[in-house]
PDB file of C-alpha atoms in Angstrom:
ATOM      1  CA  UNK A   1      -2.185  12.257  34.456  1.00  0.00           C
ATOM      2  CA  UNK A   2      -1.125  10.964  37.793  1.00  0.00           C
ATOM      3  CA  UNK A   3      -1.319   7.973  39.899  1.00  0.00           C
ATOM      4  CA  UNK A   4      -5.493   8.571  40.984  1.00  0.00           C
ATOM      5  CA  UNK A   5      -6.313   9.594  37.595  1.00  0.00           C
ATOM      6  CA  UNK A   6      -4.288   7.397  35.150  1.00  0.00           C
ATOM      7  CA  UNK A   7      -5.974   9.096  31.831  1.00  0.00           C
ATOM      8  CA  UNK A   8      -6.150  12.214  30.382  1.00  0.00           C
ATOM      9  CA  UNK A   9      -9.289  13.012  28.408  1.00  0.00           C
ATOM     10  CA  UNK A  10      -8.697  15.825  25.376  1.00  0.00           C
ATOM     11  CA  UNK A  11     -11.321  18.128  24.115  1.00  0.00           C
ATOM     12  CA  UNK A  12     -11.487  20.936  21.485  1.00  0.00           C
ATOM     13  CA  UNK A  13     -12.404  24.929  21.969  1.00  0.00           C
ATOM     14  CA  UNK A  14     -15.872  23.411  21.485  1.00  0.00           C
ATOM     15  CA  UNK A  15     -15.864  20.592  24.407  1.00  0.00           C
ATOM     16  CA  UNK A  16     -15.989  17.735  21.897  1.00  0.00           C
ATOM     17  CA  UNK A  17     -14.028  14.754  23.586  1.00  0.00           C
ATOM     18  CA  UNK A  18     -11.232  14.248  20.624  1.00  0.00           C
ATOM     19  CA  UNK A  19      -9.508  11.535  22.238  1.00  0.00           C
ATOM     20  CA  UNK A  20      -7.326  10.029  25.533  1.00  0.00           C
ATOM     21  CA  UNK A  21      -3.826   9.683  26.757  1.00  0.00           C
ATOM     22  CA  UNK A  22      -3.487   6.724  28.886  1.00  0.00           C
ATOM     23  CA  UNK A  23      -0.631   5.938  31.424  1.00  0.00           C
ATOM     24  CA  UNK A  24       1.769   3.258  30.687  1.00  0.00           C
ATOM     25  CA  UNK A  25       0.302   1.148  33.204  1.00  0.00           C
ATOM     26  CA  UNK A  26      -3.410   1.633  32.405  1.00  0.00           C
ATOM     27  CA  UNK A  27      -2.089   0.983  28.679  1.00  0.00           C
ATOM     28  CA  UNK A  28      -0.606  -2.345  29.363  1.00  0.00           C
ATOM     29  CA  UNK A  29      -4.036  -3.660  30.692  1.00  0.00           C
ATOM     30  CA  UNK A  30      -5.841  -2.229  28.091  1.00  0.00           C
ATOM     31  CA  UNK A  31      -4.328  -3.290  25.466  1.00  0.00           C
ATOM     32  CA  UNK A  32      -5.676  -6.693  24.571  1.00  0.00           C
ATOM     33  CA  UNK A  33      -8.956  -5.384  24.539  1.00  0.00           C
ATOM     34  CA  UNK A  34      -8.392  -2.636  22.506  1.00  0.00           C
ATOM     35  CA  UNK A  35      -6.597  -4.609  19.677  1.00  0.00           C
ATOM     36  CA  UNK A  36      -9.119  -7.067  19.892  1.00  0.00           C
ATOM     37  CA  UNK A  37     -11.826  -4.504  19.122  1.00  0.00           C
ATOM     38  CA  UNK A  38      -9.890  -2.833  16.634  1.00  0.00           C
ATOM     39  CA  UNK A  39      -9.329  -5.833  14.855  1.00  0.00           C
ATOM     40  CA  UNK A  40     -12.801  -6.373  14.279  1.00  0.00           C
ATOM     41  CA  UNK A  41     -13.222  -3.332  12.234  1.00  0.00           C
ATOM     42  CA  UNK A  42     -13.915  -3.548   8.808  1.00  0.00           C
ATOM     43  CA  UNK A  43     -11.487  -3.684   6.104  1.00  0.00           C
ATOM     44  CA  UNK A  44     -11.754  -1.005   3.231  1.00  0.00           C
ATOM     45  CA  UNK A  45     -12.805  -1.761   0.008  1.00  0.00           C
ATOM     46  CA  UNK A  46     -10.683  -2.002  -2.756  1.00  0.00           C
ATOM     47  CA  UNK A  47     -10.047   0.902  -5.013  1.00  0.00           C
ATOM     48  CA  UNK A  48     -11.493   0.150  -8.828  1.00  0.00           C
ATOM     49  CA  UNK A  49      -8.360  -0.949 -11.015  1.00  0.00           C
ATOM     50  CA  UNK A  50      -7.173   1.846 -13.566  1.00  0.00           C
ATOM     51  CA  UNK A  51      -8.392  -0.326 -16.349  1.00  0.00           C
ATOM     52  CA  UNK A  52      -9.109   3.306 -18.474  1.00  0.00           C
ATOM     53  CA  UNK A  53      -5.211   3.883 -17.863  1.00  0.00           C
ATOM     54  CA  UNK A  54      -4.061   0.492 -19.330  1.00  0.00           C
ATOM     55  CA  UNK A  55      -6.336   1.145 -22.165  1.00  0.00           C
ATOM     56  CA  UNK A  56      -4.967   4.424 -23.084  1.00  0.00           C
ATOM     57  CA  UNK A  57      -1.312   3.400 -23.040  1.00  0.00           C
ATOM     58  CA  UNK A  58      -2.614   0.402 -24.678  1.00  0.00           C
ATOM     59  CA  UNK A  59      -4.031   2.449 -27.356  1.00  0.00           C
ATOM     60  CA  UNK A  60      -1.037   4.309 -28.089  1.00  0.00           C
ATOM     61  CA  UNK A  61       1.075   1.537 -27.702  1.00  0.00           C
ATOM     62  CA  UNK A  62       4.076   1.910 -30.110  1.00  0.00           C
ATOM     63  CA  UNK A  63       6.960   0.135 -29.167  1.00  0.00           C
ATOM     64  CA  UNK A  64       8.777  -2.559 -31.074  1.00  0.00           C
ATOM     65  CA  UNK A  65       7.460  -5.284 -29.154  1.00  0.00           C
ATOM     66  CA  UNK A  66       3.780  -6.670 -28.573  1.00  0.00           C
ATOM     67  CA  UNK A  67       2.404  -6.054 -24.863  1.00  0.00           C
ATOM     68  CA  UNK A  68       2.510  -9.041 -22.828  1.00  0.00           C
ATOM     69  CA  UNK A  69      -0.164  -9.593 -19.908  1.00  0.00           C
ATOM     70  CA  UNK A  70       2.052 -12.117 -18.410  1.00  0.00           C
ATOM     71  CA  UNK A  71       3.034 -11.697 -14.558  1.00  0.00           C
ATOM     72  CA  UNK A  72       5.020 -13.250 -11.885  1.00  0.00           C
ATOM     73  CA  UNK A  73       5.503 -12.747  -8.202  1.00  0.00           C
ATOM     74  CA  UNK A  74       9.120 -13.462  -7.416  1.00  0.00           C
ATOM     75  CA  UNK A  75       7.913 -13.210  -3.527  1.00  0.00           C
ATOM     76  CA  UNK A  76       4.888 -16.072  -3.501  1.00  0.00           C
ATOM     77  CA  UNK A  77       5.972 -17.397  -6.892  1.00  0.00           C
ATOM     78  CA  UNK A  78       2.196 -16.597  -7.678  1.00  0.00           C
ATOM     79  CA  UNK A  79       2.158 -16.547 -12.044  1.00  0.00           C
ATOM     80  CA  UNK A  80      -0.006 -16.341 -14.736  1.00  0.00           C
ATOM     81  CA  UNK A  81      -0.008 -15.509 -18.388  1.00  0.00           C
ATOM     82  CA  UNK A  82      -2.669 -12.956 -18.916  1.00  0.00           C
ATOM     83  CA  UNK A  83      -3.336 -11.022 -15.041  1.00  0.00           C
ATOM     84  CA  UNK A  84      -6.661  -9.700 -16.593  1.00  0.00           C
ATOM     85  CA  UNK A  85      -8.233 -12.627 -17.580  1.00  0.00           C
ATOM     86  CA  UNK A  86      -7.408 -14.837 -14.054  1.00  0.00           C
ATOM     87  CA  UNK A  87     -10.575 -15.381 -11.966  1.00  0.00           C
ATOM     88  CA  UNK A  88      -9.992 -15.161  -8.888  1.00  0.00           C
ATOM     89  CA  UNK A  89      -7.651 -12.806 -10.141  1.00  0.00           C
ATOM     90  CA  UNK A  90      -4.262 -12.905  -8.703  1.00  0.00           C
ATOM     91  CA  UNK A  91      -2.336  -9.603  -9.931  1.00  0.00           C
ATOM     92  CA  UNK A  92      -4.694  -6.372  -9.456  1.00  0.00           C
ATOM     93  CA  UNK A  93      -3.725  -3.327 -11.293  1.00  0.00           C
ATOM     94  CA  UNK A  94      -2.173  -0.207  -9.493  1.00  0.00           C
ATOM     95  CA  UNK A  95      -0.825   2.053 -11.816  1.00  0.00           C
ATOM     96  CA  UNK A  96      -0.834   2.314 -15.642  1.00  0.00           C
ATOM     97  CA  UNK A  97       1.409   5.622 -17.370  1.00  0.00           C
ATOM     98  CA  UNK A  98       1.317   6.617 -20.785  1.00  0.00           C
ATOM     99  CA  UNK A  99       5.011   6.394 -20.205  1.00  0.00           C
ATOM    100  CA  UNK A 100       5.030   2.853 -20.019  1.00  0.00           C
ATOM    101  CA  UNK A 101       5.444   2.009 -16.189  1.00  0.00           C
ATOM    102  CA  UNK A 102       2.511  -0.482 -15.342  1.00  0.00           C
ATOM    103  CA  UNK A 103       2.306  -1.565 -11.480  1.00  0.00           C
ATOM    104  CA  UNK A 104       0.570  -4.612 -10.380  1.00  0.00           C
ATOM    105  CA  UNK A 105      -0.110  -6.102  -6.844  1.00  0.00           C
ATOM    106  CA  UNK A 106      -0.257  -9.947  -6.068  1.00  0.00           C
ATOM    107  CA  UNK A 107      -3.061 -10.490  -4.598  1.00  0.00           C
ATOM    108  CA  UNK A 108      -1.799 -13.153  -2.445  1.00  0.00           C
ATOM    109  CA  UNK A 109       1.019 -11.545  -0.661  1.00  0.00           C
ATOM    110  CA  UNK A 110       0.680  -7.822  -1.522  1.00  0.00           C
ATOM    111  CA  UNK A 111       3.877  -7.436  -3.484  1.00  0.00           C
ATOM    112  CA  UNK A 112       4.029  -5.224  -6.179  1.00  0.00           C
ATOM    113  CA  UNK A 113       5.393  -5.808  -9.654  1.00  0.00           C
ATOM    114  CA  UNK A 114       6.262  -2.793 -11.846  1.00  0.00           C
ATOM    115  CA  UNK A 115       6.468  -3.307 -15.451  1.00  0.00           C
ATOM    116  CA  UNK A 116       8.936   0.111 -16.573  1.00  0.00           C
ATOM    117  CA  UNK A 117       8.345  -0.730 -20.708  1.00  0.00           C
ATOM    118  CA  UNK A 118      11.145   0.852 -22.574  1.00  0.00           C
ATOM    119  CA  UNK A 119      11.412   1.195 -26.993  1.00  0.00           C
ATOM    120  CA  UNK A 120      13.007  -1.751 -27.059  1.00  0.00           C
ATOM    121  CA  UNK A 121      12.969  -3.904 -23.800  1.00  0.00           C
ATOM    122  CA  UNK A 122      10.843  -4.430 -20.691  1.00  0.00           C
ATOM    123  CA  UNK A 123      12.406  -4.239 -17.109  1.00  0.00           C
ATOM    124  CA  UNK A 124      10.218  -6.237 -14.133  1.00  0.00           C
ATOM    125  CA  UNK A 125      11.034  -4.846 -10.731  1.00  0.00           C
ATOM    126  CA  UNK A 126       9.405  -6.503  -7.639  1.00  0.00           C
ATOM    127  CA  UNK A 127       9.500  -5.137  -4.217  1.00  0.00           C
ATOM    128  CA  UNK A 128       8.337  -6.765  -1.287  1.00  0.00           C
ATOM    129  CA  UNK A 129       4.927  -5.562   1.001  1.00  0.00           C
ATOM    130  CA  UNK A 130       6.112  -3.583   4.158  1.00  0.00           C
ATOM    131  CA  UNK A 131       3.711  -2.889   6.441  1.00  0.00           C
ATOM    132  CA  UNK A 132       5.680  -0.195   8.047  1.00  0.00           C
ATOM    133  CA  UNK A 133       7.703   2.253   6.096  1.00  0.00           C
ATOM    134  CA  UNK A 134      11.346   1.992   7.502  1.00  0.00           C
ATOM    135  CA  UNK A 135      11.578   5.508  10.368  1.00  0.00           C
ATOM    136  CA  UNK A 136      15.086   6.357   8.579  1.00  0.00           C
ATOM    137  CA  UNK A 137      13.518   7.579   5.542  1.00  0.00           C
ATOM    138  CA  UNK A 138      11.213  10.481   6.314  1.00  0.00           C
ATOM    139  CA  UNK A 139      10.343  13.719   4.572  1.00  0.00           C
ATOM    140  CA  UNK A 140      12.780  15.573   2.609  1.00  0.00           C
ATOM    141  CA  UNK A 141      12.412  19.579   2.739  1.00  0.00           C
ATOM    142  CA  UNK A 142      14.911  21.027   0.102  1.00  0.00           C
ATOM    143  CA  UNK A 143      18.058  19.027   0.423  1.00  0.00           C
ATOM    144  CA  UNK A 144      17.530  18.463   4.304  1.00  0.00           C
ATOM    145  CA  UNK A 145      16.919  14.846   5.176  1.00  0.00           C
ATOM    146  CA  UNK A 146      14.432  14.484   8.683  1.00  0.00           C
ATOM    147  CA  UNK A 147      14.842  12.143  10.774  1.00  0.00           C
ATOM    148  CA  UNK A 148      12.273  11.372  13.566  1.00  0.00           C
ATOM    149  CA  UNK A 149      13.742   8.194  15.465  1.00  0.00           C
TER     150      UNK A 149
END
């Protein structure tokens, strides 16, 4: 890349055009247009809820208290009594363990809610959506933290 030629186009062994490095510059004018484009990209479905999951630890439920379907979002303050029977529904199910953990996700402000169900008491844990995961906390390999800031 230089001043004439502010873009570098990058190929594979096979000539297929895999993608382009841009100067700052060109960058900086581009930009609007490309976000604008890439925003009208479709959204991904949504994965099928692990209802087969709930019904399993469901099934072998045996702790000393009955399961309760109620759920709050401590984020939105979204709530409801019984998440599976809400239409629209407002808590979607993530993750159901036969060892009692069951994760939901507001619909409304993507927080999740995990449910850890212990023998005799149920903790509620909610953490906040991120849409970027924070750069300090990388990989670990063995006991060496990496750090890529």
């Amino acid at each position: 890349m230089n001043i004439e030629n502010p873009y570098l186009a990058l190929y594979d062994a096979s000539g297929a055009l895999k993608g382009v490095l841009v100067s700052p510059e060109m960058w900086t004018a581009l930009e609007p247009h490309a976000l604008k484009i890439l925003g009208e990209t479709e959204t991904e479905p949504e994965l099928p809820e692990p209802m087969a999951d709930l019904e399993t630890l469901l099934s072998f439920w045996d702790f000393k208290y009955p399961y309760s379907a109620e759920a709050r979002c401590e984020t939105c303050g979204a709530a409801t009594t019984d998440w599976r029977a809400d239409e629209p529904r407002k808590f979607r199910l993530a993750t159901a363990t036969l060892a009692g953990m069951v994760t939901l996700t507001c619909s409304h402000c993507k927080t999740r809610i995990i449910h850890r169900h212990f023998k005799d008491r149920v903790t509620v844990e909610t953490k906040p959506y991120c849409e970027q995961k924070d750069p300090k906390l990388n990989a670990v390999y063995g006991d060496k933290r990496q750090y890529f800031t």
